[in-house]
PDB file of C-alpha atoms in Angstrom:
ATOM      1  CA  UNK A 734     -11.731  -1.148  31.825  1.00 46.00           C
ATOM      2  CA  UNK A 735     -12.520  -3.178  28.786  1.00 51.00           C
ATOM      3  CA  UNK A 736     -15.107  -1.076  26.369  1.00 50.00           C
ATOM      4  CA  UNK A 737     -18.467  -3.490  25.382  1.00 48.00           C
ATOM      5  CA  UNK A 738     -17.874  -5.817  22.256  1.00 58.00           C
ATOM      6  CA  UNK A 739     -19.754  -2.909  20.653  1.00 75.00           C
ATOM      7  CA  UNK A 740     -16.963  -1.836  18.192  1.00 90.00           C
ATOM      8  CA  UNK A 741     -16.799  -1.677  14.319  1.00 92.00           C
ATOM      9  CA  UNK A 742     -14.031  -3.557  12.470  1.00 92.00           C
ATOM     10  CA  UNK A 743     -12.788  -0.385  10.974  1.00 92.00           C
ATOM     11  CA  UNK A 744     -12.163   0.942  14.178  1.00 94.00           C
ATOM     12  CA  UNK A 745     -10.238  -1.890  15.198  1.00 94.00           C
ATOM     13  CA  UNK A 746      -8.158  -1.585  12.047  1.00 93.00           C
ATOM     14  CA  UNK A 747      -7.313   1.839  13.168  1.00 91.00           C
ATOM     15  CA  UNK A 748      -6.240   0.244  16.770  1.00 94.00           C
ATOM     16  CA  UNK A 749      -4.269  -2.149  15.038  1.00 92.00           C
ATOM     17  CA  UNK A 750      -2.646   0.435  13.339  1.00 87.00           C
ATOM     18  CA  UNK A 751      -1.971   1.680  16.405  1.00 87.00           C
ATOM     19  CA  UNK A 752      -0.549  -0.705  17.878  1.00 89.00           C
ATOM     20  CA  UNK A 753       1.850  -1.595  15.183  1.00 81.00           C
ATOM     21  CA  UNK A 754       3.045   1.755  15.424  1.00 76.00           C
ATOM     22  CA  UNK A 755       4.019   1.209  19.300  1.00 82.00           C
ATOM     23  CA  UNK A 756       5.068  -2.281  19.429  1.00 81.00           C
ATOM     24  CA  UNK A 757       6.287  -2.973  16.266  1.00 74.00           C
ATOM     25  CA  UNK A 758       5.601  -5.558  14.356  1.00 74.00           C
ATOM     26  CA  UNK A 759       8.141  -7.802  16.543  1.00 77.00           C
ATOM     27  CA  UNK A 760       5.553  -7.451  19.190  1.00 84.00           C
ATOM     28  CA  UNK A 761       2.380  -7.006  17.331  1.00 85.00           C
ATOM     29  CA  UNK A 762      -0.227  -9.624  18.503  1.00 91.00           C
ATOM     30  CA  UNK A 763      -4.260  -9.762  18.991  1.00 93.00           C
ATOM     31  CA  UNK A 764      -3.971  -8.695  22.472  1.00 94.00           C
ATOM     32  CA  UNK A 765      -1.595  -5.966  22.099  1.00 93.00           C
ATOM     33  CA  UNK A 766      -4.359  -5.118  19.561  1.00 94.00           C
ATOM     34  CA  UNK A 767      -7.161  -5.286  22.289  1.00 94.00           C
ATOM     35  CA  UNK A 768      -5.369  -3.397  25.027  1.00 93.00           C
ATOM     36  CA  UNK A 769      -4.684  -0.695  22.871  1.00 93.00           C
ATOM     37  CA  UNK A 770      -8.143  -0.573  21.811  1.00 94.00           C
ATOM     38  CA  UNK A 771      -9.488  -1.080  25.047  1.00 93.00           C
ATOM     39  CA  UNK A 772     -11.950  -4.411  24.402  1.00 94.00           C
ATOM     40  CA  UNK A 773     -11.341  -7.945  25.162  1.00 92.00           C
ATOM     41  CA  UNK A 774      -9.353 -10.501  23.047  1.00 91.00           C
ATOM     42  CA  UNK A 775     -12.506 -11.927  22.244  1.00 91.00           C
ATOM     43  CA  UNK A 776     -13.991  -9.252  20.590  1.00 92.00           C
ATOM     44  CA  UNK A 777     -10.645  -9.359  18.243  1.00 93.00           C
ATOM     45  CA  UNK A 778     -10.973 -12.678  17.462  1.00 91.00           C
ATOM     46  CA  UNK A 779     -14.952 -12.120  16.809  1.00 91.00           C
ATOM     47  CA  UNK A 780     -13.390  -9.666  13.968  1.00 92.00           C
ATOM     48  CA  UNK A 781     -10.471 -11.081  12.838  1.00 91.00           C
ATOM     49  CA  UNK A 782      -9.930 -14.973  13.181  1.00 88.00           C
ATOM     50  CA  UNK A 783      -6.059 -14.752  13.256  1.00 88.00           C
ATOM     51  CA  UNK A 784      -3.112 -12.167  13.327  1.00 88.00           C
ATOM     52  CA  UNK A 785      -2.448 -12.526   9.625  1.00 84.00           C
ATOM     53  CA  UNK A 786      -6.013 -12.395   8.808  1.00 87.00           C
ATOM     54  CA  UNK A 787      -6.380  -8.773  10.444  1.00 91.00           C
ATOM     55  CA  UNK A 788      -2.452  -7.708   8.926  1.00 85.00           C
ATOM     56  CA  UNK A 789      -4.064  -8.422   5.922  1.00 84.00           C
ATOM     57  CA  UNK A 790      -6.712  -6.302   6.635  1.00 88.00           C
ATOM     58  CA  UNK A 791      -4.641  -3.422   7.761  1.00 86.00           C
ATOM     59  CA  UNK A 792      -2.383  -3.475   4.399  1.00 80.00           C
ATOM     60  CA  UNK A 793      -5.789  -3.312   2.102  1.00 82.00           C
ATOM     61  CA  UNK A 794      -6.626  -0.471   4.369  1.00 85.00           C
ATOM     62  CA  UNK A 795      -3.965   1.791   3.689  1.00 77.00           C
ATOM     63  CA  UNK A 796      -4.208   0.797  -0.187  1.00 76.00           C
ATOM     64  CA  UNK A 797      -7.676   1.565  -0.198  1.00 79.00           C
ATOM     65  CA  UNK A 798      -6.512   4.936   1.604  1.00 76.00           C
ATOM     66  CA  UNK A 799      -4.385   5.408  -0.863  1.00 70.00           C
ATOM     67  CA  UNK A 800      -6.505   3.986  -4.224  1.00 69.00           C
ATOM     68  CA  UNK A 801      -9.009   6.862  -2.954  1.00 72.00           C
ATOM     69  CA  UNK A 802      -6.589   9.929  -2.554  1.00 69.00           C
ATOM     70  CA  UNK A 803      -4.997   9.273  -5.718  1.00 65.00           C
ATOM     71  CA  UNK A 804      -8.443   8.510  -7.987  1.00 66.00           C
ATOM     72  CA  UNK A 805      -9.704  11.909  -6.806  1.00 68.00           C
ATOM     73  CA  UNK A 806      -6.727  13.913  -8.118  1.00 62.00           C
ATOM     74  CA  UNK A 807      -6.800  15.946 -11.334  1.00 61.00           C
ATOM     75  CA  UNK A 808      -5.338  14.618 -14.050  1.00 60.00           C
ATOM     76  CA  UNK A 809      -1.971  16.882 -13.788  1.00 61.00           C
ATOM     77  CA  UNK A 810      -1.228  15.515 -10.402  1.00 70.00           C
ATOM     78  CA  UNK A 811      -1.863  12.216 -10.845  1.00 74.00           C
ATOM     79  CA  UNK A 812       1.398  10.964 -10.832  1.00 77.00           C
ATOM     80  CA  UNK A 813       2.789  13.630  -8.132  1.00 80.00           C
ATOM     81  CA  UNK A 814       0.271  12.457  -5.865  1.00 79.00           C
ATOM     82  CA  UNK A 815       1.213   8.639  -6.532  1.00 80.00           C
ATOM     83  CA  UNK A 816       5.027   9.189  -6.390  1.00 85.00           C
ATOM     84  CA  UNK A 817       4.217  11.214  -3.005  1.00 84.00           C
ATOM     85  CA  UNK A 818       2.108   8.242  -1.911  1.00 82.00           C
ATOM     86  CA  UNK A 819       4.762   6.207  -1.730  1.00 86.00           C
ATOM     87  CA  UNK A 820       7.348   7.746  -0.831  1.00 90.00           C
ATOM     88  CA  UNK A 821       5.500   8.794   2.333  1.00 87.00           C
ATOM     89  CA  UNK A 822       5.159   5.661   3.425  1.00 86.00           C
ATOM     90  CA  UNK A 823       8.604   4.708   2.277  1.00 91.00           C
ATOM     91  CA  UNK A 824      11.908   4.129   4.566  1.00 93.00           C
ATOM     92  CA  UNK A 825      14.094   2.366   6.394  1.00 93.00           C
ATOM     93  CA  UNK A 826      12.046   1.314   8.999  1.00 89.00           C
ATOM     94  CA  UNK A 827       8.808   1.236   7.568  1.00 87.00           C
ATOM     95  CA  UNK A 828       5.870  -0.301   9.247  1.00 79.00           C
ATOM     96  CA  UNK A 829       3.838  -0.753   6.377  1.00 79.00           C
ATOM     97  CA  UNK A 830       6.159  -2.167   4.168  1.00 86.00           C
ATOM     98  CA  UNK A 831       7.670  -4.571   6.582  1.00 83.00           C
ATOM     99  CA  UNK A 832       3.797  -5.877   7.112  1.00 78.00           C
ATOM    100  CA  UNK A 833       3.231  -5.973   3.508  1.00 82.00           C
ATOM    101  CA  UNK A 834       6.957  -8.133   2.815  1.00 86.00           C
ATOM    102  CA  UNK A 835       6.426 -10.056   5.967  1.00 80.00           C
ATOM    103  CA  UNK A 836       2.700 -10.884   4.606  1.00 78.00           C
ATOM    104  CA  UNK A 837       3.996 -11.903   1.155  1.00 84.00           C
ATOM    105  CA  UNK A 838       6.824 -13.805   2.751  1.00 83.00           C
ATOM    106  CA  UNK A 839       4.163 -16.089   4.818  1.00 76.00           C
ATOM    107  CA  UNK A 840       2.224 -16.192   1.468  1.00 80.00           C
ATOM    108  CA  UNK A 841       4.123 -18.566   0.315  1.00 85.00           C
ATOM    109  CA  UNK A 842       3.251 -21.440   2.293  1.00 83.00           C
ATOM    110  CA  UNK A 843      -0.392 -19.968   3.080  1.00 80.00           C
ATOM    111  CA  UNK A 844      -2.552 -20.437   0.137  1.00 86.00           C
ATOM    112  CA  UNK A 845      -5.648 -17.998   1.596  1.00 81.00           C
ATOM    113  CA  UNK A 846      -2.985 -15.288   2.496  1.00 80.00           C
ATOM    114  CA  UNK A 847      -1.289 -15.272  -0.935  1.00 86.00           C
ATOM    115  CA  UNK A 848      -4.848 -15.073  -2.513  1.00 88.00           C
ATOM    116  CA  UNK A 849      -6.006 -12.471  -0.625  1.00 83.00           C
ATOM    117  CA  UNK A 850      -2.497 -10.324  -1.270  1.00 85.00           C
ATOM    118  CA  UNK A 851      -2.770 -11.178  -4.736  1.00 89.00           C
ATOM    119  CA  UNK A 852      -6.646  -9.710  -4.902  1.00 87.00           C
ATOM    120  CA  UNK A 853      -5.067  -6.422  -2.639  1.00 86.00           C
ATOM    121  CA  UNK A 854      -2.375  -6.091  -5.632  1.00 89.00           C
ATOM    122  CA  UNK A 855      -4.542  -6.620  -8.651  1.00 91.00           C
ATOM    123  CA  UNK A 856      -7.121  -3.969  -7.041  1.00 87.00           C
ATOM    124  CA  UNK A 857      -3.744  -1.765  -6.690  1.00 86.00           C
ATOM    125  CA  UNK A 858      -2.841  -2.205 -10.154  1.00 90.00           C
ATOM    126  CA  UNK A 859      -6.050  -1.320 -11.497  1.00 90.00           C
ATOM    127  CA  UNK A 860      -6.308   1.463  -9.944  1.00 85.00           C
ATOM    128  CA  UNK A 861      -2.927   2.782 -11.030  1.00 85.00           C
ATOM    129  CA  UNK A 862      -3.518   1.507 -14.749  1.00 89.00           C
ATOM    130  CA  UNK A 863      -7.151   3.667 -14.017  1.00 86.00           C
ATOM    131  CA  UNK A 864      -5.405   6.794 -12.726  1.00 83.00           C
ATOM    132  CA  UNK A 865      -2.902   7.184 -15.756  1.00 85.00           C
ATOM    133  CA  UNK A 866      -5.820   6.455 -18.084  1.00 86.00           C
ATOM    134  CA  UNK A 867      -6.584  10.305 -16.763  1.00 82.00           C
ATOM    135  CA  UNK A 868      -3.337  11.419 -17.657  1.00 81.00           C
ATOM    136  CA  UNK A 869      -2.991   9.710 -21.020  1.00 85.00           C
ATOM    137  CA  UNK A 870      -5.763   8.634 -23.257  1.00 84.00           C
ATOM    138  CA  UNK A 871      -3.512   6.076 -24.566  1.00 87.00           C
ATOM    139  CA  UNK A 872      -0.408   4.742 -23.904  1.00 90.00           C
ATOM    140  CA  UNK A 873       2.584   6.855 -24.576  1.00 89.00           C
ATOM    141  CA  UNK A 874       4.251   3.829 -25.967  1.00 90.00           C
ATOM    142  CA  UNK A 875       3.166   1.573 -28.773  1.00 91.00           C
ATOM    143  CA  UNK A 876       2.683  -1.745 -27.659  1.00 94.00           C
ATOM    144  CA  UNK A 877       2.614  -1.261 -23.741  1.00 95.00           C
ATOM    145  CA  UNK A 878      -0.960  -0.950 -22.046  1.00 96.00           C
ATOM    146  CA  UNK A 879      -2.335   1.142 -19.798  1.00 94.00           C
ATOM    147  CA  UNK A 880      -2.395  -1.937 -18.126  1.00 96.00           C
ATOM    148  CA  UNK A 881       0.868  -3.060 -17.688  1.00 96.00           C
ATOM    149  CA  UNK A 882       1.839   1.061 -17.040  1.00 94.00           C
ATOM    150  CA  UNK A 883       0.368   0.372 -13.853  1.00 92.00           C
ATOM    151  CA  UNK A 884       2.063  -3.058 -12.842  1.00 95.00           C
ATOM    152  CA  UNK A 885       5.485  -1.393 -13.835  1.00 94.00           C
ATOM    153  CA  UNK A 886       4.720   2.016 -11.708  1.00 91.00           C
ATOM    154  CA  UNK A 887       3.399  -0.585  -8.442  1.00 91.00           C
ATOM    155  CA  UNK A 888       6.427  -2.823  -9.016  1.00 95.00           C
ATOM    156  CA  UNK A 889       8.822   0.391  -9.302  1.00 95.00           C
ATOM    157  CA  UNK A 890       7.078   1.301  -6.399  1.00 92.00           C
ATOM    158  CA  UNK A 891       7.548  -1.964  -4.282  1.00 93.00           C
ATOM    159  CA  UNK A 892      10.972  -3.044  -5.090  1.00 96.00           C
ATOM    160  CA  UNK A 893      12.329   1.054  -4.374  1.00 97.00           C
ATOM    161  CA  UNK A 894      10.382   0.431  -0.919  1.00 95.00           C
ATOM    162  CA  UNK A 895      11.768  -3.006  -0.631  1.00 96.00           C
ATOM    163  CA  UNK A 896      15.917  -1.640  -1.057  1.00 97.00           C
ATOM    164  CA  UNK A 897      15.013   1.454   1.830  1.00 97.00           C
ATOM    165  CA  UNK A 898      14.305  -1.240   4.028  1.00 95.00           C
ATOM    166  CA  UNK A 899      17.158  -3.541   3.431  1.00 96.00           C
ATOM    167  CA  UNK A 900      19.706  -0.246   2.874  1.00 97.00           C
ATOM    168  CA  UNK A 901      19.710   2.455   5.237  1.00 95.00           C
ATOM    169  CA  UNK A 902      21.561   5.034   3.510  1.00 96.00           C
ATOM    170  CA  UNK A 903      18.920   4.176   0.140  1.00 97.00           C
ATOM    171  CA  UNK A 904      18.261   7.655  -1.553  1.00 97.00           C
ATOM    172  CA  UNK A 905      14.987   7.506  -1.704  1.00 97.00           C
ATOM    173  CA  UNK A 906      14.525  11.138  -1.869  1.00 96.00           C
ATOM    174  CA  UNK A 907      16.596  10.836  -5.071  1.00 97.00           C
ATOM    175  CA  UNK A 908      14.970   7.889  -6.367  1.00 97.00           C
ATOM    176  CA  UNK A 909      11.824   9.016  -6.273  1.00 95.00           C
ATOM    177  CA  UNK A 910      12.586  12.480  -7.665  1.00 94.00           C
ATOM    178  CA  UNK A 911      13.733  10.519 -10.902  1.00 95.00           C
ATOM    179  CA  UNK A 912      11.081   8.360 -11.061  1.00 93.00           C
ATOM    180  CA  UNK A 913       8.260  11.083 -10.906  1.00 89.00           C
ATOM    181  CA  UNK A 914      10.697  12.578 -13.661  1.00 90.00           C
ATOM    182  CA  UNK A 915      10.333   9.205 -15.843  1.00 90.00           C
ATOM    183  CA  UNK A 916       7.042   9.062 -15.798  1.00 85.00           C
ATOM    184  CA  UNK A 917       6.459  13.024 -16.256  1.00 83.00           C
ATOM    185  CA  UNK A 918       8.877  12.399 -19.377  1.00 86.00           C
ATOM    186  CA  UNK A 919       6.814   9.492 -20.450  1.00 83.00           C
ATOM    187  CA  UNK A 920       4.028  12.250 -20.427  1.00 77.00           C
ATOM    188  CA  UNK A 921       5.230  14.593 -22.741  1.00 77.00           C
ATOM    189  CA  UNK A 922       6.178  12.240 -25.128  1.00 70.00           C
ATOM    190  CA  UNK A 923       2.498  11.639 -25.531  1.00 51.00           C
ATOM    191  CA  UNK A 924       1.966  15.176 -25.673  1.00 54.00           C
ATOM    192  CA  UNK A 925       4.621  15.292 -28.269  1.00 58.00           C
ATOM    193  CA  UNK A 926       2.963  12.781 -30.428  1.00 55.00           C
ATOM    194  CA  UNK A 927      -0.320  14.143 -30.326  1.00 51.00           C
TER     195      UNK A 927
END
């Protein structure tokens, strides 16, 4: 029996998440959505207007999950916490990252999508280039900002997630070993400066 339209958007966004986890995104669709949540269609569609509208909405999710855990670490596990971050959600078969691809791949001929993915990776980036601000007061190399430290670290992070899903033997475990070690090196060169 169908619950009353009495339910909160971010518990629908849990649902959805949910449901993407048992039908894959293959089969993902806004009545999946409501039978897993156990409400009608049309209290989906009172929510979320269309299927990419509420994808969206489950990818800023999880980066706002994540945004949160990682701005409330100390400063010496900043970048741990990041690198473990990602590579948690990081593999061959990823959910979240073949939502996120799939939603930039319809961005491209959906002007509102690739806004709204551009606002979820700006907010990302800022809050990477705001993290390492705890971990270094300025930027261990002359010339490169904070700024653009945390587009290179999201990119890093984005195209090694992109490779695990198109290679299934992709080291990640390897990969993201050296990359925590690149930017742990990039920290005691500050250090050394100082």
């Amino acid at each position: 029996m169908a619950k009353p339209n009495v339910i909160s958007k971010k518990d629908l966004i849990q649902f959805a998440k949910e449901s993407l986890v048992i039908n894959g995104i293959e089969r993902f669709t806004l009545r999946s959505v409501a039978e897993t949540a156990g409400v009608t269609q049309g209290t989906i569609y009172y929510h979320f207007r269309t299927k990419d509208q509420l994808l969206l909405e489950i990818v800023h999710n999880v980066c706002e999950e994540t945004w949160t855990e990682i701005s409330q670490q100390n400063n010496q596990h900043i970048i741990s916490q990041a690198i473990h971050s990602a590579k948690s959600r990081c593999s061959h078969d990823s959910f979240f990252h073949k939502l996120f691809f799939t939603l930039i791949a319809s961005s491209l001929n959906n002007d509102k999508i690739r806004s709204q993915l551009g606002e979820i990776i700006y907010k990302e980036n800022k809050a990477l280039s705001e993290s390492l601000s705890k971990l270094w007061p300025e930027s261990p190399l002359e010339g490169v900002t904070l700024e653009t430290w945390g587009i290179l670290m999201n990119a890093v992070v984005d195209g090694i997630a992109l490779q695990a899903l198109l290679q299934k033997d992709f080291p990640i475990e390897k990969t993201y070993k050296e990359v925590e070690q690149l930017f742990e090196g990039l920290s005691q060169l500050d250090r050394e400066d100082k």
